[in-house]
Amino acid sequence: MPDALWRGASALTVYFKYWEAQPAEAAVEEWRREIWNEGFAPLLWVISPQRIELYNGFGRPVSRDDAGRHLLRTFTTIERELQELDQLAGRLAMETGQFWLRPEAVNRKTSVDEQLLSDLAVLERDLVRADLNRATAQGLIGRSIFTQYLIDRKIVGPDRLTAECGVSSLPSALRDPVASGRLFTWLANVFNGDMFPESAATANLSERHLSRVADFLEAIDPETRQLTFFPYQFDVIPVELISSIYEQFAHSKTGAASADGDAADEDAGLADEAVAAHAITPAEAKRRGVHYTRLPVVSLILDEIMDGITGAETVLDLTCGSGVFLVEAFRRLVARKGGDAPARELIRSTLYNQVYGVDISDAAVRVAAFSLYLAALELDPDPQPPEGLKFERLIGRTLLVGDAHDVETTPEGTALLDEEGERRRFDIVVGNPPWTFRGKQGTQERRHRSRPDAPRQPRGEGLDFVLRATEFGHDGTRYGLVLSAMPFFAGSKTGAAAARYIVQRLSPATLVNLASHTKWLFPTAKMPAVVLLARHRPQSPDQLTVVNVPWSPSAEKSYTFEIAPSDITVLSLADWARDPERLKTAAFGRGRDMLLLDDLRSRFDDLNSWLTSIGSGWRDGLILGKSKQWTRDASHLEGLEVLGTKDLTPFQVPSGLTIFKHAKAQWPRARETYGKPILLIKEFLKAGPRPVAAVADRDLVYTDAYFGASVGEAHRESAHLIAAVLNSALASWFFLMTASEFGVWKRRLLTNDVGLLPLPDPAAAGRTKAGQRILTLEAGFRTRAVDQEGWAELDRAVFDLYGLDASDRLVVADGLTRASWQWAEGREYATQSAQLKQDLWPYAEAFISGVDAWLQATKKRRMRAEILDVADGAPLRVIRFLLEARQGPPTVEVIPVEGELTDVLDRIGRRLDVRLGSALVGGRELRVHGPNEIVVIKPAARRFWMPAAALEDADAVVAESFAGAAA
């Protein structure tokens, strides 16, 4: 259909259709319907001599004349409007993610995969309500989709359908029980029993069941009997999308929804409970800690671990689910060996000998077989005649039903053993194993299976699966696995030790932090996610590459990731072993953050050490509990005020609190816990990135919403100074860099996180000028709200107390901003376009300050910055730094731009002999060196133009200059 296309690194596609005259709306809708079914095209450009129309490719088609509903903008072919089009949806706007900042309604939530998911969920719900067990319902749906795919691909035509079952379409066959029985029996003979088991062809199926599936295929609303939209085109929908959708549907709460919106009883209306036990259900997936795998994660993993393959590799997924990893791996193996037109023999040989999967769910394995069969047919350049397409069985041969922990020891798992009875060794191991916490029972099961020589993961079992996977690998096996992020960023020594053990076993490795995307990638997960990649690229084995994938507005709208070079760092495994918090710093910070942390820790003891020195420590507060839990004496607390969850504000403990009147409580704590003065800090940060701390100067009971330390009257002033520090930007930055959950998952602080804060001796600090200033400010803030200038003044005083230089102050201040990205307002601010005075000017000044330290050694040159004044809506920002052979202070100026951004880039590229357009496609950030100049080009988003980023860029430029001189 399209005349041209553009495809980005994330596989998102923009299609172009050229027409000699203005096309009819019905023609446009036909084009748009086809790309909607493909699922990866957010935009369709329709180009005619006088105009260019931009259509939403993710908008669901409803009728033949509804193209106008999905028209985003119309541009005439005059220069001004073409420039607007380029800014809105040109290549740079798409590559940099700037397009997704626009308010236009282009969103993946209306794409084919999301809509098909919703429709499948409703279809399964209706079949179950009609007294069909879930396993049979899922099997019927899968067989019907497979059959419709054969028909849409014209592998089975209307004439053949008529010859075999008396009707010319699948919906017609489904509305006739005799015809459907004949059709499924014929298909079982033509293909095989994995997809069309004889016992399930018509067993327990009534006309009502079959007719409901027919309605789904014809896009008929089962209640109104009206056509709701065009039927799905299963010959266009990519096979990997179908597999991913089916897995998502099977794990979705919607898939088990009842009439009133609540979860249906898993056993209600089951005709065969033994069969139903093998169905994929949300409850079972949740119990096992399993989460469906979206295609962006599959692509991210396979792009890395299958890069440079020969095509002869074997692949194993020990928790294959519906086979989404296996399908895509299979396609890549065939493409590597067979090119664009692989022979059927090559396709089948790869399918039968190189792709293996295991899952505990029989239904999941059957869907995996279905998905792989579809992929094999899709790859076949000439899938005819039907009788020549008969598949060998996969289930029991390469797809195995069993528990991944011991599958090869069972009769069903012997395919994983070689001729000598030893485990087979695979070249690539992938998967998304169970990785969330399954409670005490899951922990007991896991510990029973754990190895005595390996550190134990405290919660969850993802790392246990990694160790299990290594039993099927060899020294060169590549690994790509989705895991919980918590052990890697854990505050517990056992969790961090278990994570390091895994990384060392599989090194060299890369850890990709997906915590910012867990909500849409794994909506049922109770923990954030990471991807562990191992042995997939050359790297020193004593180093770990860390990739932090930041939140972006394009992610949830387009299901893509935006990764820039500045999101990637390298961590020494030795440094990680010495400092467990180092991994967190590597993921959320950069070089300057690490240097500052090292400096502070070398100069100061931590807060925990001070508390220990005065005989104190952090204590949890009161847990009142429900009345049936009031089992412990609390009479010693009667008459004290109670500080409730919402009572504390920065610096302030309100008066007139509720009086405690209970004789018993669940966990009342000892009376001395509540003795004045009490240093208090909130566990959860609700309002923003600054911690909330204060000192209670009277005895009171605080709830478990806080941590408290009773410090004694002699240390009252020290407690007030510490509370001020805990409210400062420095504390927020420190917790972002080191805390086990803050910034990763929950906006939460643990006692160990707070206790590790480096702290000047409070008594001595209180006698310094900076300390006195902090105490004065803190005293004032106890009686009035803190305004923006008050916060700034407090931060300056804390910086003075810690002896931070100008560069370190920029790093910490930006750390507060980065910490704010955990809130929607902060994320939106970070993705807005950088402004001249507010962002680019401070960036330029910070960059110059970073380089100027080196220039001052000779005092013969200075640096001048030229900020190119590109249009506010441009997807990139450009700053040019020039080295001038003259003394004097550095300068910053704004340079007007002639022409469009592309013209500017062309001129820079010609001058510096660099093809900037090509370089920006994959890199997203560029520093281009020329004679006595550096040009910095980055996406327009503010997060790229922060002063701390400028310091890092300056450091990189200096390092590159030294490296160039040495070369």
Short mmCIF file of N, CA and C in Angstrom, two decimals, residues 572-641:
data_model
loop_
_atom_site.label_atom_id
_atom_site.label_comp_id
_atom_site.label_asym_id
_atom_site.label_seq_id
_atom_site.Cartn_x
_atom_site.Cartn_y
_atom_site.Cartn_z
N SER A 572 32.61 -0.18 38.03
CA SER A 572 33.55 -1.23 38.42
C SER A 572 32.87 -2.17 39.42
N LEU A 573 32.99 -3.48 39.18
CA LEU A 573 32.40 -4.44 40.11
C LEU A 573 33.07 -4.36 41.47
N ALA A 574 34.34 -4.01 41.49
CA ALA A 574 35.04 -3.85 42.77
C ALA A 574 34.47 -2.68 43.55
N ASP A 575 34.17 -1.57 42.85
CA ASP A 575 33.56 -0.42 43.53
C ASP A 575 32.18 -0.77 44.06
N TRP A 576 31.43 -1.53 43.30
CA TRP A 576 30.10 -1.94 43.73
C TRP A 576 30.19 -2.82 44.97
N ALA A 577 31.17 -3.71 44.99
CA ALA A 577 31.33 -4.58 46.16
C ALA A 577 31.70 -3.78 47.40
N ARG A 578 32.56 -2.76 47.23
CA ARG A 578 32.96 -1.94 48.38
C ARG A 578 31.83 -1.03 48.84
N ASP A 579 31.02 -0.58 47.90
CA ASP A 579 29.97 0.40 48.19
C ASP A 579 28.67 -0.07 47.55
N PRO A 580 27.80 -0.80 48.27
CA PRO A 580 26.57 -1.35 47.67
C PRO A 580 25.66 -0.29 47.04
N GLU A 581 25.75 0.96 47.53
CA GLU A 581 24.89 2.02 46.98
C GLU A 581 25.44 2.55 45.65
N ARG A 582 26.62 2.09 45.27
CA ARG A 582 27.27 2.63 44.07
C ARG A 582 26.47 2.38 42.80
N LEU A 583 25.80 1.25 42.73
CA LEU A 583 24.99 0.94 41.55
C LEU A 583 23.87 1.96 41.40
N LYS A 584 23.24 2.32 42.50
CA LYS A 584 22.17 3.32 42.44
C LYS A 584 22.73 4.64 41.91
N THR A 585 23.90 5.04 42.38
CA THR A 585 24.52 6.29 41.93
C THR A 585 24.84 6.22 40.45
N ALA A 586 25.34 5.06 39.99
CA ALA A 586 25.67 4.91 38.58
C ALA A 586 24.43 5.01 37.70
N ALA A 587 23.30 4.49 38.20
CA ALA A 587 22.07 4.52 37.41
C ALA A 587 21.43 5.89 37.38
N PHE A 588 21.43 6.59 38.52
CA PHE A 588 20.69 7.84 38.60
C PHE A 588 21.59 9.08 38.60
N GLY A 589 22.88 8.88 38.68
CA GLY A 589 23.79 10.01 38.67
C GLY A 589 24.81 9.87 37.57
N ARG A 590 25.86 10.69 37.68
CA ARG A 590 26.94 10.63 36.70
C ARG A 590 28.26 10.83 37.42
N GLY A 591 29.30 11.07 36.67
CA GLY A 591 30.63 11.12 37.25
C GLY A 591 30.78 12.13 38.36
N ARG A 592 30.23 13.33 38.17
CA ARG A 592 30.34 14.36 39.20
C ARG A 592 29.61 13.96 40.49
N ASP A 593 28.49 13.27 40.34
CA ASP A 593 27.77 12.80 41.52
C ASP A 593 28.63 11.82 42.32
N MET A 594 29.29 10.91 41.61
CA MET A 594 30.12 9.93 42.30
C MET A 594 31.29 10.60 43.02
N LEU A 595 31.92 11.55 42.35
CA LEU A 595 33.05 12.24 42.96
C LEU A 595 32.62 13.00 44.22
N LEU A 596 31.47 13.65 44.15
CA LEU A 596 31.00 14.41 45.30
C LEU A 596 30.65 13.47 46.46
N LEU A 597 30.00 12.36 46.15
CA LEU A 597 29.70 11.39 47.22
C LEU A 597 30.99 10.90 47.89
N ASP A 598 31.98 10.57 47.08
CA ASP A 598 33.24 10.11 47.65
C ASP A 598 33.86 11.18 48.54
N ASP A 599 33.78 12.42 48.09
CA ASP A 599 34.37 13.52 48.86
C ASP A 599 33.66 13.69 50.20
N LEU A 600 32.33 13.69 50.19
CA LEU A 600 31.58 13.87 51.43
C LEU A 600 31.83 12.71 52.40
N ARG A 601 31.85 11.51 51.88
CA ARG A 601 32.06 10.36 52.77
C ARG A 601 33.47 10.33 53.34
N SER A 602 34.41 10.89 52.60
CA SER A 602 35.79 10.91 53.11
C SER A 602 35.97 11.97 54.19
N ARG A 603 35.12 13.01 54.19
CA ARG A 603 35.28 14.11 55.14
C ARG A 603 34.38 14.01 56.36
N PHE A 604 33.27 13.28 56.23
CA PHE A 604 32.30 13.27 57.33
C PHE A 604 31.88 11.85 57.68
N ASP A 605 31.60 11.63 58.96
CA ASP A 605 30.92 10.41 59.38
C ASP A 605 29.44 10.51 58.99
N ASP A 606 28.72 9.41 59.13
CA ASP A 606 27.30 9.47 58.75
C ASP A 606 26.41 9.71 59.97
N LEU A 607 25.15 9.97 59.69
CA LEU A 607 24.18 10.29 60.73
C LEU A 607 24.00 9.13 61.70
N ASN A 608 24.02 7.92 61.20
CA ASN A 608 23.89 6.77 62.09
C ASN A 608 25.02 6.75 63.13
N SER A 609 26.22 7.09 62.69
CA SER A 609 27.36 7.09 63.61
C SER A 609 27.16 8.10 64.72
N TRP A 610 26.62 9.26 64.37
CA TRP A 610 26.37 10.27 65.40
C TRP A 610 25.32 9.80 66.39
N LEU A 611 24.24 9.22 65.87
CA LEU A 611 23.19 8.73 66.76
C LEU A 611 23.75 7.66 67.70
N THR A 612 24.56 6.78 67.16
CA THR A 612 25.16 5.74 68.01
C THR A 612 26.04 6.35 69.08
N SER A 613 26.78 7.42 68.72
CA SER A 613 27.72 8.04 69.67
C SER A 613 27.00 8.68 70.86
N ILE A 614 25.73 9.06 70.68
CA ILE A 614 24.99 9.67 71.79
C ILE A 614 24.03 8.68 72.43
N GLY A 615 24.16 7.42 72.05
CA GLY A 615 23.32 6.39 72.65
C GLY A 615 21.90 6.35 72.13
N SER A 616 21.70 6.81 70.90
CA SER A 616 20.36 6.84 70.31
C SER A 616 20.35 6.03 69.02
N GLY A 617 19.23 6.04 68.36
CA GLY A 617 19.07 5.35 67.09
C GLY A 617 17.66 5.53 66.58
N TRP A 618 17.44 5.17 65.31
CA TRP A 618 16.10 5.32 64.73
C TRP A 618 15.15 4.29 65.32
N ARG A 619 13.92 4.74 65.57
CA ARG A 619 12.87 3.85 66.06
C ARG A 619 11.61 4.03 65.22
N ASP A 620 10.91 2.92 64.99
CA ASP A 620 9.61 3.00 64.34
C ASP A 620 8.58 3.52 65.33
N GLY A 621 7.53 4.12 64.80
CA GLY A 621 6.49 4.67 65.65
C GLY A 621 5.35 3.70 65.90
N LEU A 622 4.33 4.21 66.54
CA LEU A 622 3.14 3.45 66.94
C LEU A 622 2.41 2.84 65.75
N ILE A 623 2.05 1.57 65.88
CA ILE A 623 1.07 0.95 64.99
C ILE A 623 -0.14 0.60 65.85
N LEU A 624 -1.19 1.37 65.73
CA LEU A 624 -2.37 1.13 66.56
C LEU A 624 -3.06 -0.17 66.16
N GLY A 625 -3.21 -0.38 64.84
CA GLY A 625 -3.85 -1.59 64.34
C GLY A 625 -5.36 -1.56 64.52
N LYS A 626 -6.00 -2.64 64.08
CA LYS A 626 -7.43 -2.79 64.27
C LYS A 626 -7.72 -3.34 65.66
N SER A 627 -8.93 -3.19 66.11
CA SER A 627 -9.26 -3.55 67.49
C SER A 627 -8.91 -4.99 67.82
N LYS A 628 -9.06 -5.91 66.87
CA LYS A 628 -8.74 -7.31 67.14
C LYS A 628 -7.23 -7.53 67.29
N GLN A 629 -6.43 -6.52 66.86
CA GLN A 629 -4.97 -6.63 66.97
C GLN A 629 -4.44 -5.91 68.21
N TRP A 630 -5.31 -5.38 69.01
CA TRP A 630 -4.86 -4.67 70.22
C TRP A 630 -4.52 -5.69 71.31
N THR A 631 -3.32 -6.21 71.22
CA THR A 631 -2.91 -7.29 72.12
C THR A 631 -1.80 -6.89 73.09
N ARG A 632 -1.23 -5.67 72.92
CA ARG A 632 -0.10 -5.27 73.77
C ARG A 632 -0.48 -4.05 74.60
N ASP A 633 0.06 -4.01 75.79
CA ASP A 633 -0.23 -2.93 76.74
C ASP A 633 0.27 -1.60 76.20
N ALA A 634 -0.61 -0.61 76.15
CA ALA A 634 -0.24 0.73 75.70
C ALA A 634 -0.60 1.78 76.75
N SER A 635 -0.87 1.35 77.97
CA SER A 635 -1.31 2.29 79.01
C SER A 635 -0.24 3.32 79.33
N HIS A 636 1.04 2.98 79.09
CA HIS A 636 2.12 3.92 79.39
C HIS A 636 2.14 5.12 78.43
N LEU A 637 1.32 5.05 77.38
CA LEU A 637 1.27 6.15 76.41
C LEU A 637 0.03 7.02 76.59
N GLU A 638 -0.89 6.62 77.46
CA GLU A 638 -2.12 7.39 77.63
C GLU A 638 -1.82 8.80 78.12
N GLY A 639 -2.51 9.73 77.50
CA GLY A 639 -2.33 11.13 77.87
C GLY A 639 -1.34 11.89 77.02
N LEU A 640 -0.54 11.17 76.22
CA LEU A 640 0.41 11.85 75.31
C LEU A 640 -0.30 12.26 74.03
N GLU A 641 0.20 13.33 73.40
CA GLU A 641 -0.31 13.72 72.09
C GLU A 641 0.17 12.70 71.05
#
